[in-house]
C-alpha positions as a Markdown table, in Angstrom:
| # | Residue | x | y | z |
|---|---|---|---|---|
| 1 | Met | -16.5 | -34.1 | -5.8 |
| 2 | Glu | -12.7 | -33.7 | -6.4 |
| 3 | Glu | -13.1 | -30.1 | -7.7 |
| 4 | Lys | -14.8 | -29.1 | -4.4 |
| 5 | Lys | -11.8 | -30.2 | -2.3 |
| 6 | Lys | -10.0 | -27.3 | -0.8 |
| 7 | His | -6.2 | -27.3 | -0.8 |
| 8 | Ile | -3.9 | -24.7 | 0.9 |
| 9 | Glu | -0.2 | -25.2 | 1.2 |
| 10 | Ile | 2.1 | -22.6 | 2.6 |
| 11 | His | 5.9 | -23.1 | 2.3 |
| 12 | Ile | 8.5 | -21.0 | 4.1 |
| 13 | Lys | 12.2 | -21.7 | 3.3 |
| 14 | Met | 15.3 | -20.0 | 4.9 |
| 15 | Asp | 18.7 | -20.6 | 3.4 |
| 16 | Glu | 22.1 | -20.6 | 5.1 |
| 17 | Asn | 22.2 | -16.7 | 4.7 |
| 18 | Glu | 18.9 | -16.4 | 6.5 |
| 19 | Gln | 17.2 | -15.3 | 3.3 |
| 20 | Ile | 13.5 | -16.2 | 3.4 |
| 21 | Ala | 11.5 | -17.3 | 0.5 |
| 22 | Thr | 7.7 | -18.1 | 0.6 |
| 23 | Ser | 5.4 | -19.8 | -1.7 |
| 24 | Ser | 1.9 | -21.2 | -1.7 |
| 25 | Lys | -0.5 | -23.4 | -3.6 |
| 26 | Ile | -4.1 | -22.7 | -3.2 |
| 27 | Ser | -7.1 | -24.2 | -4.9 |
| 28 | Asn | -10.9 | -23.9 | -4.3 |
| 29 | Ala | -10.4 | -21.8 | -1.2 |
| 30 | Asp | -11.8 | -18.3 | -0.6 |
| 31 | Ala | -10.0 | -15.4 | 1.1 |
| 32 | Ala | -11.4 | -16.1 | 4.5 |
| 33 | Glu | -10.2 | -19.8 | 4.4 |
| 34 | Val | -6.8 | -18.7 | 3.3 |
| 35 | Thr | -6.6 | -16.1 | 6.1 |
| 36 | Asn | -7.7 | -18.7 | 8.6 |
| 37 | Cys | -4.9 | -21.0 | 7.5 |
| 38 | Tyr | -2.3 | -18.2 | 7.8 |
| 39 | Leu | -3.6 | -17.3 | 11.3 |
| 40 | Ala | -3.5 | -20.9 | 12.4 |
| 41 | Gly | 0.0 | -21.1 | 11.1 |
| 42 | Ala | 1.0 | -18.0 | 13.1 |
| 43 | Val | -0.4 | -19.5 | 16.3 |
| 44 | Tyr | 1.4 | -22.7 | 15.6 |
| 45 | Ile | 4.7 | -20.8 | 15.1 |
| 46 | Ala | 4.1 | -18.8 | 18.2 |
| 47 | Asn | 3.7 | -22.0 | 20.2 |
| 48 | Ile | 6.9 | -23.4 | 18.8 |
| 49 | Ile | 8.8 | -20.2 | 19.7 |
| 50 | Ala | 7.4 | -20.4 | 23.3 |
| 51 | Asp | 8.2 | -24.1 | 23.6 |
| 52 | Ser | 11.8 | -23.6 | 22.4 |
| 53 | Ser | 12.6 | -20.4 | 24.4 |
| 54 | Asn | 13.1 | -22.0 | 27.8 |
| 55 | Gly | 10.5 | -19.8 | 29.4 |
| 56 | Leu | 11.8 | -16.5 | 27.9 |
| 57 | Tyr | 8.7 | -16.0 | 25.8 |
| 58 | Asp | 5.1 | -17.3 | 26.0 |
| 59 | Ala | 3.0 | -17.9 | 22.9 |
| 60 | Lys | 1.0 | -14.6 | 23.5 |
| 61 | Gln | 4.2 | -12.6 | 23.5 |
| 62 | Ala | 5.5 | -14.3 | 20.4 |
| 63 | Leu | 2.2 | -13.8 | 18.5 |
| 64 | Gly | 2.1 | -10.2 | 19.6 |
| 65 | Glu | 5.6 | -9.6 | 18.2 |
| 66 | Met | 4.6 | -11.3 | 14.9 |
| 67 | Phe | 1.5 | -9.1 | 14.5 |
| 68 | Arg | 3.5 | -6.0 | 15.3 |
| 69 | Arg | 5.9 | -6.8 | 12.5 |
| 70 | Phe | 2.9 | -7.6 | 10.3 |
| 71 | Ala | 1.5 | -4.2 | 11.0 |
| 72 | Val | 4.7 | -2.6 | 9.7 |
| 73 | Val | 4.4 | -4.7 | 6.5 |
| 74 | Leu | 0.8 | -3.4 | 6.1 |
| 75 | Ala | 1.9 | 0.2 | 6.7 |
| 76 | His | 4.4 | -0.2 | 3.8 |
| 77 | Phe | 2.3 | -2.5 | 1.6 |
| 78 | Asp | 2.1 | -0.1 | -1.4 |
| 79 | Glu | 5.9 | 0.2 | -1.4 |
| 80 | Ile | 6.4 | -3.5 | -1.1 |
| 81 | Met | 4.0 | -4.2 | -4.0 |
| 82 | Asp | 5.7 | -1.6 | -6.2 |
| 83 | Lys | 9.1 | -3.3 | -5.6 |
| 84 | Glu | 7.5 | -6.8 | -6.4 |
| 85 | Glu | 6.1 | -5.5 | -9.7 |
| 86 | Asp | 9.5 | -4.1 | -10.9 |
């Protein structure tokens, strides 16, 4: 039964210079389950942004901005992957 347990951890660290490092540990999870976790995390972060913005942003606006930035990453995905491989 232990080998059927799914485990997904996503870590995001920012240092004092605002450099961001990400890491993850995933076992026994398929791509759809990992994607669901990332999306749930994005919604969670959007709600935190909305709650801490004193009414400046709502969660929908924060999530929209996150996905606009993600679209830029997708548009340049090949370049990013080439840099990672070097």
